Amino acid sequence: MDFKPEFAPDYQPNFLKPLVNSWLGRIQQAKEARSSWEKVANECMHFYESVTNFMWDANSKAKFWEGVTAPKFQIVVSKAFELVAQIGPSLFFRAPKRMA
């Protein structure tokens, strides 16, 4: 639907399209630049938020440890998870949990 008002005969409905496309391109570039950092950040968040043996899950191994052979024994040191689980609630009692 193309709307041309009487008071603006030279009205173009998409005059901001180049600007919008430029910003959308920048947003896409930012997502691509963030992807390598986000992979590491997601792995770190697993230590803080998930169960302690997530590293040995088949999905996690395929996602974070590609090309690494599995060891003969599986050990889990969950100090980061324990710290967050025990001390975190007292430190961040009033802070809401925000996940994007």
PDB file of C-alpha atoms in Angstrom:
ATOM      1  CA  MET A   1       0.000   0.000   0.000  1.00  0.00           C
ATOM      2  CA  ASP A   2       1.568   3.224  -1.163  1.00  0.00           C
ATOM      3  CA  PHE A   3       0.270   6.345   0.522  1.00  0.00           C
ATOM      4  CA  LYS A   4       0.989   9.757  -1.013  1.00  0.00           C
ATOM      5  CA  PRO A   5      -0.505  12.652   0.918  1.00  0.00           C
ATOM      6  CA  GLU A   6      -1.710  15.717  -0.948  1.00  0.00           C
ATOM      7  CA  PHE A   7       0.519  18.100   0.992  1.00  0.00           C
ATOM      8  CA  ALA A   8       3.713  16.152   0.123  1.00  0.00           C
ATOM      9  CA  PRO A   9       3.625  15.050  -3.532  1.00  0.00           C
ATOM     10  CA  ASP A  10       7.285  13.942  -3.476  1.00  0.00           C
ATOM     11  CA  TYR A  11       6.742  11.625  -0.488  1.00  0.00           C
ATOM     12  CA  GLN A  12       8.712   8.376  -0.678  1.00  0.00           C
ATOM     13  CA  PRO A  13       7.577   5.637   1.704  1.00  0.00           C
ATOM     14  CA  ASN A  14      11.054   4.135   2.077  1.00  0.00           C
ATOM     15  CA  PHE A  15      13.269   7.189   2.331  1.00  0.00           C
ATOM     16  CA  LEU A  16      14.816   5.827   5.552  1.00  0.00           C
ATOM     17  CA  LYS A  17      15.490   2.406   4.032  1.00  0.00           C
ATOM     18  CA  PRO A  18      19.242   3.031   3.425  1.00  0.00           C
ATOM     19  CA  LEU A  19      19.667   4.135   7.029  1.00  0.00           C
ATOM     20  CA  VAL A  20      17.705   1.158   8.350  1.00  0.00           C
ATOM     21  CA  ASN A  21      19.662  -1.256   6.148  1.00  0.00           C
ATOM     22  CA  SER A  22      22.921   0.273   7.352  1.00  0.00           C
ATOM     23  CA  TRP A  23      21.947  -0.223  10.992  1.00  0.00           C
ATOM     24  CA  LEU A  24      20.718  -3.761  10.345  1.00  0.00           C
ATOM     25  CA  GLY A  25      24.052  -4.538   8.695  1.00  0.00           C
ATOM     26  CA  ARG A  26      25.935  -3.183  11.712  1.00  0.00           C
ATOM     27  CA  ILE A  27      23.784  -5.243  14.070  1.00  0.00           C
ATOM     28  CA  GLN A  28      24.501  -8.372  12.021  1.00  0.00           C
ATOM     29  CA  GLN A  29      28.238  -7.619  12.083  1.00  0.00           C
ATOM     30  CA  ALA A  30      28.065  -7.185  15.860  1.00  0.00           C
ATOM     31  CA  LYS A  31      26.343 -10.564  16.239  1.00  0.00           C
ATOM     32  CA  GLU A  32      29.036 -12.209  14.113  1.00  0.00           C
ATOM     33  CA  ALA A  33      31.835 -10.519  16.081  1.00  0.00           C
ATOM     34  CA  ARG A  34      30.235 -11.595  19.348  1.00  0.00           C
ATOM     35  CA  SER A  35      29.810 -15.249  18.353  1.00  0.00           C
ATOM     36  CA  SER A  36      33.306 -16.384  19.404  1.00  0.00           C
ATOM     37  CA  TRP A  37      33.040 -14.538  22.720  1.00  0.00           C
ATOM     38  CA  GLU A  38      29.531 -15.832  23.282  1.00  0.00           C
ATOM     39  CA  LYS A  39      30.670 -19.443  22.902  1.00  0.00           C
ATOM     40  CA  VAL A  40      33.167 -19.004  25.740  1.00  0.00           C
ATOM     41  CA  ALA A  41      30.659 -17.037  27.825  1.00  0.00           C
ATOM     42  CA  ASN A  42      28.056 -19.787  27.482  1.00  0.00           C
ATOM     43  CA  GLU A  43      30.569 -22.367  28.639  1.00  0.00           C
ATOM     44  CA  CYS A  44      31.452 -20.210  31.656  1.00  0.00           C
ATOM     45  CA  MET A  45      27.782 -19.742  32.515  1.00  0.00           C
ATOM     46  CA  HIS A  46      27.356 -23.521  32.585  1.00  0.00           C
ATOM     47  CA  PHE A  47      29.828 -23.627  35.479  1.00  0.00           C
ATOM     48  CA  TYR A  48      27.711 -21.136  37.402  1.00  0.00           C
ATOM     49  CA  GLU A  49      24.176 -22.226  36.549  1.00  0.00           C
ATOM     50  CA  SER A  50      23.964 -25.866  35.569  1.00  0.00           C
ATOM     51  CA  VAL A  51      24.556 -29.215  37.173  1.00  0.00           C
ATOM     52  CA  THR A  52      28.106 -30.041  38.056  1.00  0.00           C
ATOM     53  CA  ASN A  53      28.632 -32.817  35.539  1.00  0.00           C
ATOM     54  CA  PHE A  54      27.534 -30.885  32.447  1.00  0.00           C
ATOM     55  CA  MET A  55      31.003 -31.251  30.918  1.00  0.00           C
ATOM     56  CA  TRP A  56      30.537 -34.962  30.387  1.00  0.00           C
ATOM     57  CA  ASP A  57      27.108 -34.662  28.774  1.00  0.00           C
ATOM     58  CA  ALA A  58      27.137 -35.691  25.094  1.00  0.00           C
ATOM     59  CA  ASN A  59      25.679 -32.367  23.921  1.00  0.00           C
ATOM     60  CA  SER A  60      28.158 -30.289  25.905  1.00  0.00           C
ATOM     61  CA  LYS A  61      31.119 -32.343  24.729  1.00  0.00           C
ATOM     62  CA  ALA A  62      30.067 -31.945  21.115  1.00  0.00           C
ATOM     63  CA  LYS A  63      29.486 -28.227  21.587  1.00  0.00           C
ATOM     64  CA  PHE A  64      32.480 -27.139  23.673  1.00  0.00           C
ATOM     65  CA  TRP A  65      35.056 -29.930  23.377  1.00  0.00           C
ATOM     66  CA  GLU A  66      34.949 -30.816  19.694  1.00  0.00           C
ATOM     67  CA  GLY A  67      37.908 -32.870  18.547  1.00  0.00           C
ATOM     68  CA  VAL A  68      39.012 -33.781  22.087  1.00  0.00           C
ATOM     69  CA  THR A  69      39.009 -37.438  23.019  1.00  0.00           C
ATOM     70  CA  ALA A  70      37.127 -38.322  26.177  1.00  0.00           C
ATOM     71  CA  PRO A  71      39.258 -39.309  29.171  1.00  0.00           C
ATOM     72  CA  LYS A  72      39.022 -42.716  30.803  1.00  0.00           C
ATOM     73  CA  PHE A  73      37.798 -41.146  34.040  1.00  0.00           C
ATOM     74  CA  GLN A  74      35.499 -38.193  34.658  1.00  0.00           C
ATOM     75  CA  ILE A  75      36.199 -35.796  37.491  1.00  0.00           C
ATOM     76  CA  VAL A  76      34.182 -32.760  38.466  1.00  0.00           C
ATOM     77  CA  VAL A  77      35.418 -29.921  40.653  1.00  0.00           C
ATOM     78  CA  SER A  78      32.403 -27.744  41.213  1.00  0.00           C
ATOM     79  CA  LYS A  79      33.899 -24.920  43.248  1.00  0.00           C
ATOM     80  CA  ALA A  80      32.480 -22.180  41.022  1.00  0.00           C
ATOM     81  CA  PHE A  81      28.993 -23.675  41.138  1.00  0.00           C
ATOM     82  CA  GLU A  82      29.197 -24.167  44.918  1.00  0.00           C
ATOM     83  CA  LEU A  83      30.370 -20.584  45.425  1.00  0.00           C
ATOM     84  CA  VAL A  84      27.494 -19.173  43.426  1.00  0.00           C
ATOM     85  CA  ALA A  85      24.952 -21.533  44.995  1.00  0.00           C
ATOM     86  CA  GLN A  86      25.988 -20.764  48.576  1.00  0.00           C
ATOM     87  CA  ILE A  87      27.255 -17.181  48.601  1.00  0.00           C
ATOM     88  CA  GLY A  88      25.439 -15.755  45.576  1.00  0.00           C
ATOM     89  CA  PRO A  89      21.978 -15.459  47.135  1.00  0.00           C
ATOM     90  CA  SER A  90      23.300 -13.412  50.040  1.00  0.00           C
ATOM     91  CA  LEU A  91      25.243 -11.091  47.742  1.00  0.00           C
ATOM     92  CA  PHE A  92      22.532 -10.616  45.138  1.00  0.00           C
ATOM     93  CA  PHE A  93      19.407 -10.828  47.259  1.00  0.00           C
ATOM     94  CA  ARG A  94      17.774  -7.776  45.687  1.00  0.00           C
ATOM     95  CA  ALA A  95      19.116  -8.155  42.151  1.00  0.00           C
ATOM     96  CA  PRO A  96      16.668  -9.708  39.688  1.00  0.00           C
ATOM     97  CA  LYS A  97      17.910 -12.469  37.455  1.00  0.00           C
ATOM     98  CA  ARG A  98      17.936 -11.231  33.878  1.00  0.00           C
ATOM     99  CA  MET A  99      18.504 -13.603  31.024  1.00  0.00           C
ATOM    100  CA  ALA A 100      18.492 -12.275  27.474  1.00  0.00           C
TER     101      ALA A 100
END
